[in-house]
Short mmCIF file of N, CA and C in Angstrom, two decimals:
data_model
loop_
_atom_site.label_atom_id
_atom_site.label_comp_id
_atom_site.label_asym_id
_atom_site.label_seq_id
_atom_site.Cartn_x
_atom_site.Cartn_y
_atom_site.Cartn_z
N MET W 3 -48.35 218.33 307.36
CA MET W 3 -46.96 218.25 307.00
C MET W 3 -47.34 217.32 305.69
N PRO W 4 -46.76 217.84 304.68
CA PRO W 4 -46.81 217.16 303.08
C PRO W 4 -46.21 215.68 303.42
N SER W 5 -46.80 215.08 302.78
CA SER W 5 -46.57 213.59 302.69
C SER W 5 -45.29 213.26 301.83
N VAL W 6 -44.66 212.19 301.78
CA VAL W 6 -43.23 211.83 301.43
C VAL W 6 -43.82 212.08 299.85
N LEU W 7 -44.65 211.04 299.40
CA LEU W 7 -45.13 210.79 298.33
C LEU W 7 -45.37 212.29 297.52
N GLY W 8 -46.07 213.02 298.21
CA GLY W 8 -46.55 214.26 297.53
C GLY W 8 -45.15 214.86 297.47
N LEU W 9 -44.11 215.11 298.09
CA LEU W 9 -43.08 215.81 297.73
C LEU W 9 -42.41 215.31 296.77
N MET W 10 -42.17 213.83 296.50
CA MET W 10 -41.29 213.06 295.34
C MET W 10 -42.27 213.40 294.07
N GLU W 11 -43.71 213.75 294.03
CA GLU W 11 -44.53 214.01 292.95
C GLU W 11 -44.16 215.62 292.37
N ARG W 12 -43.96 216.31 293.30
CA ARG W 12 -43.68 217.84 292.80
C ARG W 12 -42.03 217.97 292.45
N ARG W 13 -41.51 216.83 293.18
CA ARG W 13 -39.81 216.84 292.95
C ARG W 13 -40.01 216.58 291.39
N GLU W 14 -40.68 215.40 290.88
CA GLU W 14 -40.88 214.94 289.79
C GLU W 14 -41.41 216.01 288.59
N ALA W 15 -42.24 216.64 288.91
CA ALA W 15 -43.05 217.82 288.03
C ALA W 15 -41.90 218.64 287.81
N ARG W 16 -41.28 219.10 288.67
CA ARG W 16 -40.05 220.02 288.52
C ARG W 16 -39.12 219.74 287.70
N ALA W 17 -38.68 218.52 287.92
CA ALA W 17 -37.51 217.98 286.88
C ALA W 17 -38.23 217.50 285.44
N ARG W 18 -39.37 217.30 285.41
CA ARG W 18 -39.83 217.15 283.81
C ARG W 18 -40.00 218.59 283.31
N GLN W 19 -40.33 219.51 284.15
CA GLN W 19 -40.42 221.31 283.45
C GLN W 19 -38.80 221.32 283.07
N ASP W 20 -38.05 221.23 284.09
CA ASP W 20 -36.74 221.60 283.37
C ASP W 20 -36.08 220.51 282.31
N LEU W 21 -36.76 219.24 282.51
CA LEU W 21 -36.28 218.54 281.17
C LEU W 21 -36.83 219.31 279.93
N GLU W 22 -38.10 219.54 279.97
CA GLU W 22 -39.00 220.22 278.58
C GLU W 22 -38.22 221.33 278.24
N SER W 23 -37.99 222.35 279.35
CA SER W 23 -37.27 223.51 279.06
C SER W 23 -35.85 223.47 278.25
N TRP W 24 -35.06 222.69 278.90
CA TRP W 24 -33.87 222.28 278.69
C TRP W 24 -33.94 221.71 276.89
N THR W 25 -34.90 220.90 276.70
CA THR W 25 -34.95 220.26 275.49
C THR W 25 -35.42 221.10 274.38
N GLU W 26 -36.34 222.29 274.73
CA GLU W 26 -36.70 223.25 273.93
C GLU W 26 -35.38 224.23 273.56
N VAL W 27 -34.65 224.49 274.60
CA VAL W 27 -33.38 225.25 274.26
C VAL W 27 -32.44 224.56 273.43
N LEU W 28 -32.26 223.17 273.64
CA LEU W 28 -31.62 222.51 272.94
C LEU W 28 -31.98 222.39 271.38
N GLU W 29 -33.09 222.11 271.05
CA GLU W 29 -33.63 222.17 269.83
C GLU W 29 -33.48 223.29 269.00
N GLN W 30 -33.56 224.52 270.02
CA GLN W 30 -33.50 226.13 269.37
C GLN W 30 -31.78 226.10 268.94
N ALA W 31 -31.15 225.63 269.80
CA ALA W 31 -29.59 225.71 269.55
C ALA W 31 -29.24 224.79 268.28
N GLN W 32 -29.79 223.39 268.19
CA GLN W 32 -29.54 222.74 266.95
C GLN W 32 -30.14 223.43 265.76
N ALA W 33 -31.36 223.87 265.82
CA ALA W 33 -31.82 224.89 264.48
C ALA W 33 -30.68 225.77 264.34
N GLU W 34 -30.17 226.70 265.31
CA GLU W 34 -29.04 227.86 264.79
C GLU W 34 -27.75 227.27 264.53
N VAL W 35 -27.16 225.89 264.93
CA VAL W 35 -25.81 225.18 264.34
C VAL W 35 -26.33 224.80 262.85
N ASP W 36 -27.62 224.32 262.69
CA ASP W 36 -27.83 224.09 261.57
C ASP W 36 -27.93 224.99 260.35
N ALA W 37 -28.30 226.22 260.73
CA ALA W 37 -28.42 227.49 259.66
C ALA W 37 -27.04 227.91 259.89
N ALA W 38 -26.36 228.08 260.73
CA ALA W 38 -24.79 228.64 260.72
C ALA W 38 -23.96 227.42 259.77
N ARG W 39 -24.20 226.39 259.83
CA ARG W 39 -23.79 225.30 258.82
C ARG W 39 -23.97 225.54 257.62
N GLU W 40 -25.06 225.66 257.31
CA GLU W 40 -25.61 225.82 255.87
C GLU W 40 -25.11 227.55 255.30
N ARG W 41 -24.96 228.21 256.27
CA ARG W 41 -24.58 229.80 255.79
C ARG W 41 -22.52 229.44 255.69
N VAL W 42 -22.15 228.88 256.02
CA VAL W 42 -20.94 228.28 256.29
C VAL W 42 -20.65 227.59 254.64
N GLU W 43 -21.48 226.80 254.36
CA GLU W 43 -21.19 226.15 253.11
C GLU W 43 -21.84 226.87 252.00
N ARG W 44 -22.81 227.77 251.89
CA ARG W 44 -22.91 229.03 250.96
C ARG W 44 -21.91 229.54 250.96
N ALA W 45 -21.13 230.06 251.93
CA ALA W 45 -20.19 231.05 251.74
C ALA W 45 -19.09 230.16 251.02
N ARG W 46 -18.57 229.04 251.29
CA ARG W 46 -17.58 228.26 250.72
C ARG W 46 -17.61 228.19 249.59
N VAL W 47 -19.05 227.74 249.06
CA VAL W 47 -19.31 227.65 247.54
C VAL W 47 -19.06 228.63 246.78
N GLY W 48 -19.55 229.75 247.56
CA GLY W 48 -19.62 231.06 246.82
C GLY W 48 -18.24 231.78 246.34
N ARG W 49 -17.51 231.17 247.47
CA ARG W 49 -15.86 231.41 247.22
C ARG W 49 -14.95 230.72 246.10
N GLU W 50 -15.31 229.69 246.18
CA GLU W 50 -14.85 228.75 245.13
C GLU W 50 -15.66 229.04 243.83
N GLU W 51 -17.03 229.55 243.84
CA GLU W 51 -17.14 230.19 242.50
C GLU W 51 -16.58 231.18 241.85
N LEU W 52 -16.32 232.27 242.94
CA LEU W 52 -15.64 233.48 242.85
C LEU W 52 -14.29 233.31 242.09
N VAL W 53 -13.35 232.20 242.73
CA VAL W 53 -12.08 232.10 242.31
C VAL W 53 -12.40 231.36 240.93
N SER W 54 -13.40 230.44 240.73
CA SER W 54 -13.39 229.87 239.39
C SER W 54 -13.57 231.11 238.34
N VAL W 55 -14.64 232.06 238.22
CA VAL W 55 -14.86 232.93 237.61
C VAL W 55 -13.82 233.77 237.28
N LEU W 56 -13.03 234.12 238.60
CA LEU W 56 -11.81 235.00 238.11
C LEU W 56 -10.90 234.27 237.44
N ALA W 57 -10.60 233.09 237.60
CA ALA W 57 -9.54 232.37 236.96
C ALA W 57 -9.89 232.43 235.50
N GLU W 58 -11.12 231.87 235.03
CA GLU W 58 -11.77 232.06 234.09
C GLU W 58 -11.36 233.42 233.01
N GLU W 59 -11.90 234.43 233.78
CA GLU W 59 -11.44 235.64 233.19
C GLU W 59 -10.33 236.62 233.07
N SER W 60 -9.35 235.74 233.89
CA SER W 60 -7.98 236.33 233.86
C SER W 60 -7.11 235.73 232.48
N PRO W 61 -6.28 236.69 232.28
CA PRO W 61 -5.44 235.88 231.18
C PRO W 61 -4.91 234.73 231.30
N VAL W 62 -4.19 234.07 230.54
CA VAL W 62 -3.38 232.71 230.68
C VAL W 62 -2.43 232.88 231.68
N ASP W 63 -2.42 232.02 232.86
CA ASP W 63 -1.27 231.81 233.50
C ASP W 63 -1.15 233.11 234.62
N THR W 64 -2.02 233.92 234.64
CA THR W 64 -1.99 235.00 235.48
C THR W 64 -2.46 234.45 236.83
N PRO W 65 -2.03 234.75 237.95
CA PRO W 65 -2.39 234.29 239.32
C PRO W 65 -3.64 235.17 239.80
N VAL W 66 -4.64 234.51 239.99
CA VAL W 66 -5.94 235.18 240.69
C VAL W 66 -5.83 235.17 242.29
N SER W 67 -5.87 236.10 243.05
CA SER W 67 -5.66 235.89 244.55
C SER W 67 -7.14 236.46 245.19
N VAL W 68 -7.76 235.78 245.97
CA VAL W 68 -9.01 236.00 246.69
C VAL W 68 -9.03 235.55 248.21
N PRO W 69 -8.96 236.59 249.24
CA PRO W 69 -8.81 236.29 250.31
C PRO W 69 -10.08 235.07 250.78
N SER W 70 -9.42 234.26 251.66
CA SER W 70 -10.81 233.48 252.07
C SER W 70 -10.52 232.87 253.53
N GLY W 71 -11.05 234.05 254.41
CA GLY W 71 -10.81 233.62 255.89
C GLY W 71 -9.39 233.89 256.11
N GLY W 72 -8.55 234.52 255.90
CA GLY W 72 -7.08 234.71 256.39
C GLY W 72 -6.31 234.02 255.44
N GLU W 73 -6.67 233.19 254.58
CA GLU W 73 -5.76 232.59 253.78
C GLU W 73 -5.70 232.94 252.29
N VAL W 74 -5.23 232.54 251.32
CA VAL W 74 -5.21 233.42 249.97
C VAL W 74 -5.49 232.06 249.19
N ALA W 75 -6.42 232.14 248.53
CA ALA W 75 -6.78 231.01 247.31
C ALA W 75 -6.15 231.78 246.07
N THR W 76 -5.48 230.97 245.40
CA THR W 76 -4.92 231.20 244.05
C THR W 76 -5.30 230.25 243.11
N ALA W 77 -5.63 230.79 241.90
CA ALA W 77 -6.24 230.09 240.69
C ALA W 77 -5.09 230.60 239.34
N VAL W 78 -5.10 229.58 238.42
CA VAL W 78 -4.20 230.41 237.27
C VAL W 78 -5.46 230.21 236.04
N GLY W 79 -5.60 231.09 235.29
CA GLY W 79 -6.39 230.99 234.26
C GLY W 79 -6.03 230.17 233.31
N SER W 80 -6.83 229.46 232.71
CA SER W 80 -6.94 228.13 231.77
C SER W 80 -6.84 228.55 230.37
N GLY W 81 -7.16 229.85 230.03
CA GLY W 81 -7.15 230.57 228.74
C GLY W 81 -8.05 229.39 227.71
N GLY W 82 -8.77 228.68 228.31
CA GLY W 82 -9.70 227.74 227.53
C GLY W 82 -9.09 226.33 227.03
N SER W 83 -8.04 226.18 227.49
CA SER W 83 -7.44 224.99 226.86
C SER W 83 -7.83 223.90 227.65
N GLY W 84 -8.08 223.91 228.90
CA GLY W 84 -8.34 222.92 229.87
C GLY W 84 -8.56 223.04 231.20
N ALA W 85 -8.84 222.48 232.09
CA ALA W 85 -9.05 222.67 233.66
C ALA W 85 -8.11 221.92 234.23
N GLY W 86 -7.62 222.83 235.34
CA GLY W 86 -6.77 222.01 236.32
C GLY W 86 -7.49 221.75 237.49
N PRO W 87 -7.15 221.39 238.35
CA PRO W 87 -7.60 221.15 239.44
C PRO W 87 -8.49 222.14 240.09
N GLY W 88 -9.99 221.88 240.37
CA GLY W 88 -10.90 223.21 240.98
C GLY W 88 -11.31 223.92 239.78
N GLU W 89 -10.61 224.05 238.77
CA GLU W 89 -10.91 225.10 237.64
C GLU W 89 -12.24 224.43 237.11
N ARG W 90 -12.80 225.35 236.47
CA ARG W 90 -14.08 224.96 235.75
C ARG W 90 -13.38 224.40 234.12
N PRO W 91 -14.37 223.63 233.95
CA PRO W 91 -13.99 222.83 232.64
C PRO W 91 -14.46 223.77 231.33
N PRO W 92 -13.41 223.59 230.21
CA PRO W 92 -13.67 224.36 228.84
C PRO W 92 -15.02 224.19 228.50
N VAL W 93 -15.58 225.37 227.51
CA VAL W 93 -16.85 225.05 226.89
C VAL W 93 -16.79 223.97 226.02
N TRP W 94 -17.31 222.85 226.03
CA TRP W 94 -16.89 221.84 224.78
C TRP W 94 -17.23 222.31 223.55
N ARG W 95 -16.70 221.89 222.44
CA ARG W 95 -16.37 221.97 221.00
C ARG W 95 -15.85 220.62 220.40
N PRO W 96 -16.10 220.70 219.06
CA PRO W 96 -15.63 219.43 218.49
C PRO W 96 -14.43 219.34 218.81
N GLY W 97 -13.70 218.04 218.86
CA GLY W 97 -12.51 217.84 219.01
C GLY W 97 -11.75 217.57 220.44
N LEU W 98 -12.91 218.17 221.71
CA LEU W 98 -12.32 218.17 222.93
C LEU W 98 -12.72 216.61 223.36
N GLY W 99 -11.84 216.10 224.20
CA GLY W 99 -12.29 214.77 224.71
C GLY W 99 -12.31 215.18 226.45
N GLU W 100 -12.49 213.93 227.09
CA GLU W 100 -12.47 214.00 228.48
C GLU W 100 -11.17 214.21 229.01
N ASP W 101 -10.18 214.34 228.40
CA ASP W 101 -8.67 214.81 228.94
C ASP W 101 -8.70 215.84 229.30
N VAL W 102 -9.55 216.78 228.82
CA VAL W 102 -9.34 218.58 228.94
C VAL W 102 -9.91 218.82 230.22
N LEU W 103 -10.85 217.77 230.77
CA LEU W 103 -11.90 217.87 232.06
C LEU W 103 -10.58 217.37 232.95
N SER W 104 -10.95 217.95 234.52
CA SER W 104 -10.10 217.38 235.45
C SER W 104 -10.89 217.30 236.65
N GLY W 105 -10.43 216.64 237.76
CA GLY W 105 -10.69 216.33 239.20
C GLY W 105 -12.20 215.83 238.95
N LEU W 106 -13.29 216.13 239.79
CA LEU W 106 -14.34 215.77 240.10
C LEU W 106 -15.00 215.93 239.01
N TYR W 107 -14.98 217.28 238.03
CA TYR W 107 -15.84 217.44 236.66
C TYR W 107 -15.59 216.24 236.01
N ARG W 108 -14.25 215.41 235.85
CA ARG W 108 -13.93 214.53 234.57
C ARG W 108 -14.76 213.26 235.50
N GLU W 109 -14.61 213.07 236.66
CA GLU W 109 -15.27 211.88 237.34
C GLU W 109 -16.69 212.00 237.05
N VAL W 110 -17.33 213.36 237.32
CA VAL W 110 -18.80 213.26 236.96
C VAL W 110 -19.32 213.06 235.22
N PHE W 111 -18.66 213.67 234.77
CA PHE W 111 -18.75 213.15 233.24
C PHE W 111 -18.56 211.62 233.10
N ALA W 112 -17.68 211.30 233.31
CA ALA W 112 -17.31 209.85 233.19
C ALA W 112 -18.52 209.16 233.70
N ALA W 113 -19.09 209.22 234.60
CA ALA W 113 -20.26 208.61 235.35
C ALA W 113 -21.31 208.87 234.63
N VAL W 114 -21.50 209.98 234.16
CA VAL W 114 -22.75 210.33 233.17
C VAL W 114 -22.85 209.28 231.94
N VAL W 115 -21.46 209.25 231.25
CA VAL W 115 -21.07 208.82 230.00
C VAL W 115 -21.50 207.01 230.18
N THR W 116 -20.86 206.52 231.29
CA THR W 116 -20.95 205.02 231.49
C THR W 116 -22.20 204.53 232.03
N ALA W 117 -23.28 205.59 232.52
CA ALA W 117 -24.61 205.17 233.04
C ALA W 117 -25.41 204.77 231.77
N ALA W 118 -26.01 203.60 232.16
CA ALA W 118 -27.19 202.97 231.29
C ALA W 118 -28.33 203.89 230.72
N GLY W 119 -28.48 205.00 231.35
CA GLY W 119 -29.56 206.20 230.96
C GLY W 119 -29.12 207.54 231.72
N PRO W 120 -30.09 208.32 231.73
CA PRO W 120 -29.96 209.48 232.27
C PRO W 120 -29.73 209.49 234.01
N VAL W 121 -29.17 210.15 234.73
CA VAL W 121 -28.87 210.13 236.18
C VAL W 121 -29.14 211.18 237.02
N ASN W 122 -29.67 211.13 238.27
CA ASN W 122 -29.99 212.17 238.90
C ASN W 122 -28.88 212.40 239.80
N GLY W 123 -28.78 213.59 240.62
CA GLY W 123 -27.63 213.73 241.54
C GLY W 123 -27.08 212.69 242.29
N VAL W 124 -28.26 212.16 243.39
CA VAL W 124 -27.88 211.12 244.07
C VAL W 124 -27.30 209.93 243.41
N GLU W 125 -27.68 209.52 242.26
CA GLU W 125 -26.96 208.35 241.63
C GLU W 125 -25.91 208.91 241.16
N LEU W 126 -25.47 209.96 240.49
CA LEU W 126 -24.15 210.33 240.44
C LEU W 126 -23.10 210.28 241.61
N THR W 127 -23.50 211.04 242.84
CA THR W 127 -22.90 211.02 243.74
C THR W 127 -22.30 209.61 244.28
N ARG W 128 -23.27 208.81 244.18
CA ARG W 128 -22.58 207.37 244.29
C ARG W 128 -21.79 206.74 243.43
N ALA W 129 -21.99 206.99 242.13
CA ALA W 129 -21.26 206.71 241.06
C ALA W 129 -19.74 207.17 241.05
N VAL W 130 -19.38 208.28 241.52
CA VAL W 130 -18.35 208.74 241.70
C VAL W 130 -17.71 208.30 243.18
N GLY W 131 -18.43 207.52 244.02
CA GLY W 131 -17.76 207.06 245.32
C GLY W 131 -18.00 207.88 246.36
N ARG W 132 -19.02 208.70 246.33
CA ARG W 132 -19.14 209.80 247.23
C ARG W 132 -20.69 209.11 248.22
N GLU W 133 -20.75 209.64 249.12
CA GLU W 133 -21.84 209.15 250.31
C GLU W 133 -22.86 209.88 249.81
N ALA W 134 -23.96 209.64 249.11
CA ALA W 134 -24.98 209.95 248.74
C ALA W 134 -26.00 210.47 249.86
N GLU W 135 -25.87 209.90 251.40
CA GLU W 135 -26.60 210.21 252.21
C GLU W 135 -26.45 211.63 252.82
N ILE W 136 -24.92 212.07 252.44
CA ILE W 136 -24.73 213.43 252.94
C ILE W 136 -25.01 214.30 251.78
N LYS W 137 -26.02 215.29 252.36
CA LYS W 137 -26.73 216.59 251.37
C LYS W 137 -25.43 217.25 250.80
N ASN W 138 -24.45 217.81 251.38
CA ASN W 138 -23.56 218.40 250.77
C ASN W 138 -22.75 217.74 249.71
N GLU W 139 -22.42 216.29 249.99
CA GLU W 139 -22.07 215.72 248.71
C GLU W 139 -22.71 215.68 247.67
N VAL W 140 -23.94 215.29 247.87
CA VAL W 140 -24.95 215.45 246.59
C VAL W 140 -24.80 216.77 245.84
N GLU W 141 -24.67 217.83 246.65
CA GLU W 141 -24.80 219.05 246.38
C GLU W 141 -23.83 219.64 245.45
N LYS W 142 -22.39 218.84 246.09
CA LYS W 142 -21.29 219.40 245.30
C LYS W 142 -21.14 218.72 243.83
N ILE W 143 -21.71 217.54 243.81
CA ILE W 143 -21.64 216.61 242.53
C ILE W 143 -22.71 217.35 241.34
N ARG W 144 -24.04 217.67 242.11
CA ARG W 144 -24.89 218.35 240.93
C ARG W 144 -24.41 219.34 240.72
N HIS W 145 -23.57 220.23 241.28
CA HIS W 145 -23.26 221.59 240.97
C HIS W 145 -22.30 221.41 239.86
N ARG W 146 -21.43 220.59 240.02
CA ARG W 146 -20.31 219.72 239.24
C ARG W 146 -21.02 219.38 237.58
N ALA W 147 -22.20 218.87 237.75
CA ALA W 147 -23.11 218.71 236.61
C ALA W 147 -23.58 219.79 236.05
N TYR W 148 -24.05 220.60 236.61
CA TYR W 148 -24.63 221.74 236.31
C TYR W 148 -23.64 222.46 235.38
N VAL W 149 -22.68 222.63 236.25
CA VAL W 149 -21.69 223.13 235.48
C VAL W 149 -21.28 222.61 233.98
N LEU W 150 -21.01 221.35 233.93
CA LEU W 150 -20.77 220.63 232.77
C LEU W 150 -22.18 220.67 231.73
N GLU W 151 -23.40 221.00 232.33
CA GLU W 151 -24.27 221.45 231.64
C GLU W 151 -24.17 222.52 230.81
N LYS W 152 -23.95 223.72 231.65
CA LYS W 152 -23.62 224.97 231.19
C LYS W 152 -22.59 225.29 230.00
N ARG W 153 -21.73 224.20 230.02
CA ARG W 153 -20.71 224.50 229.19
C ARG W 153 -20.80 223.39 227.94
N GLY W 154 -21.80 222.82 228.10
CA GLY W 154 -22.08 221.84 226.73
C GLY W 154 -21.69 220.45 226.88
N TRP W 155 -21.11 219.83 228.01
CA TRP W 155 -20.90 218.64 228.12
C TRP W 155 -21.88 217.50 228.41
N LEU W 156 -22.77 218.01 229.13
CA LEU W 156 -24.14 217.39 229.78
C LEU W 156 -25.16 218.23 229.17
N VAL W 157 -26.43 217.22 229.14
CA VAL W 157 -27.76 218.10 229.04
C VAL W 157 -28.59 217.38 230.13
N ARG W 158 -29.42 218.25 230.63
CA ARG W 158 -30.36 218.10 231.80
C ARG W 158 -31.93 217.74 230.81
N ALA W 159 -32.34 216.50 231.15
CA ALA W 159 -33.96 215.93 230.78
C ALA W 159 -34.86 217.29 231.37
N LYS W 160 -36.01 217.01 231.26
CA LYS W 160 -37.01 217.86 231.96
C LYS W 160 -37.17 217.18 233.40
N ASP W 161 -36.97 216.14 233.45
CA ASP W 161 -37.11 215.94 235.15
C ASP W 161 -35.89 215.86 235.92
N GLY W 162 -34.74 216.85 235.50
CA GLY W 162 -33.80 216.93 236.15
C GLY W 162 -32.38 216.11 235.85
N ARG W 163 -32.78 214.95 235.29
CA ARG W 163 -31.47 214.07 235.18
C ARG W 163 -30.82 214.31 234.20
N PHE W 164 -29.36 213.98 234.33
CA PHE W 164 -28.25 214.24 233.23
C PHE W 164 -28.09 213.13 232.47
N MET W 165 -27.37 213.61 231.15
CA MET W 165 -27.00 212.77 230.21
C MET W 165 -25.92 213.37 229.47
N PRO W 166 -25.18 212.37 228.63
CA PRO W 166 -24.26 213.21 227.85
C PRO W 166 -24.44 214.23 226.67
N ALA W 167 -24.10 215.44 226.49
CA ALA W 167 -24.79 216.15 225.28
C ALA W 167 -24.51 215.47 223.99
N PRO W 168 -25.21 215.58 223.10
CA PRO W 168 -24.88 214.72 221.67
C PRO W 168 -23.65 215.48 221.27
N GLY W 169 -22.73 214.71 220.78
CA GLY W 169 -21.46 215.50 220.15
C GLY W 169 -20.60 215.30 221.13
N ALA W 170 -20.50 215.43 222.57
CA ALA W 170 -19.51 215.54 223.60
C ALA W 170 -19.13 214.17 223.65
N VAL W 171 -19.87 213.40 223.58
CA VAL W 171 -19.30 211.82 223.34
C VAL W 171 -19.27 211.24 222.00
N GLY W 172 -18.04 211.00 221.36
CA GLY W 172 -18.43 210.50 220.39
C GLY W 172 -17.36 209.42 220.10
N ARG W 173 -17.23 209.23 218.85
CA ARG W 173 -16.11 207.70 218.41
C ARG W 173 -14.95 207.97 219.23
N ASP W 174 -14.32 208.98 219.29
CA ASP W 174 -13.20 209.16 219.82
C ASP W 174 -13.07 210.29 220.72
N ALA W 175 -14.04 210.87 221.33
CA ALA W 175 -14.36 211.82 222.08
C ALA W 175 -13.95 211.76 223.42
N SER W 176 -14.05 210.29 224.44
CA SER W 176 -14.16 210.20 225.44
C SER W 176 -14.14 209.03 225.72
N PRO W 177 -12.59 208.53 225.59
CA PRO W 177 -12.32 207.01 225.40
C PRO W 177 -12.06 206.43 227.00
N ALA W 178 -11.53 207.47 228.00
CA ALA W 178 -11.51 207.13 229.18
C ALA W 178 -12.85 206.75 230.07
N SER W 179 -13.96 207.45 229.55
CA SER W 179 -15.10 207.13 230.07
C SER W 179 -15.56 205.75 230.23
N VAL W 180 -15.49 205.22 228.81
CA VAL W 180 -15.61 203.70 228.67
C VAL W 180 -14.90 202.77 229.51
N GLU W 181 -13.61 202.93 229.73
CA GLU W 181 -12.90 202.17 230.21
C GLU W 181 -12.68 202.29 231.71
N ARG W 182 -13.33 203.39 232.36
CA ARG W 182 -13.15 203.73 233.57
C ARG W 182 -14.08 202.74 234.51
N ARG W 183 -12.80 202.56 235.87
CA ARG W 183 -13.33 201.61 236.92
C ARG W 183 -13.96 202.22 237.52
N ARG W 184 -15.10 201.70 238.26
CA ARG W 184 -15.76 202.67 239.28
C ARG W 184 -15.35 202.04 240.64
N PRO W 185 -15.52 202.89 241.74
CA PRO W 185 -15.23 202.39 242.93
C PRO W 185 -15.97 201.35 243.60
N SER W 186 -15.78 200.38 244.47
CA SER W 186 -16.49 199.42 244.97
C SER W 186 -17.79 199.91 245.33
N GLY W 187 -18.85 199.28 245.04
CA GLY W 187 -20.24 199.47 245.54
C GLY W 187 -20.92 200.68 244.88
N ALA W 188 -20.33 201.40 243.98
CA ALA W 188 -20.73 202.57 243.04
C ALA W 188 -21.65 201.96 241.94
N LYS W 189 -22.63 202.77 241.56
CA LYS W 189 -23.72 202.19 240.88
C LYS W 189 -23.72 203.35 239.62
N ALA W 190 -24.09 202.84 238.51
CA ALA W 190 -24.20 204.25 237.53
C ALA W 190 -25.66 204.57 237.76
#
């Protein structure tokens, strides 16, 4: 007859095997959740990009509807005069000031203008009052900076940091940037 101690040792060994097995299942499930979360974020960003591009390409004030999982996202063409909430900013040209930018694009531009020097995505995220520890927040801000770069408002240094494009910030080009108050705890 097996000893009580031997029975308890076998029971512990089986419990340990169960724990290892379930831990492995949990790790696999977490990897799947992370991958699915990343796919959802990429799909969301892609949809937003599509809406922006379609709004940009459509004639002035013509609605562009794009289905997005049972809902309809509508954007209005800007005709290049300025950007509404969620719309891409116009291409910079002499005479355009920060006032034609809207929403997060304006905040990102103002943060770059008021920074002491070139800034990276994490620094920009903090400067606009978002949580830089959240990867998606940093990517949203970095994406806005890339769009501003592509449209001539910002330039990117070789190390990937952003700074205002020459001319985009002039004597009268961007007065709101200089006066802009930062959220508490934000750094340039």
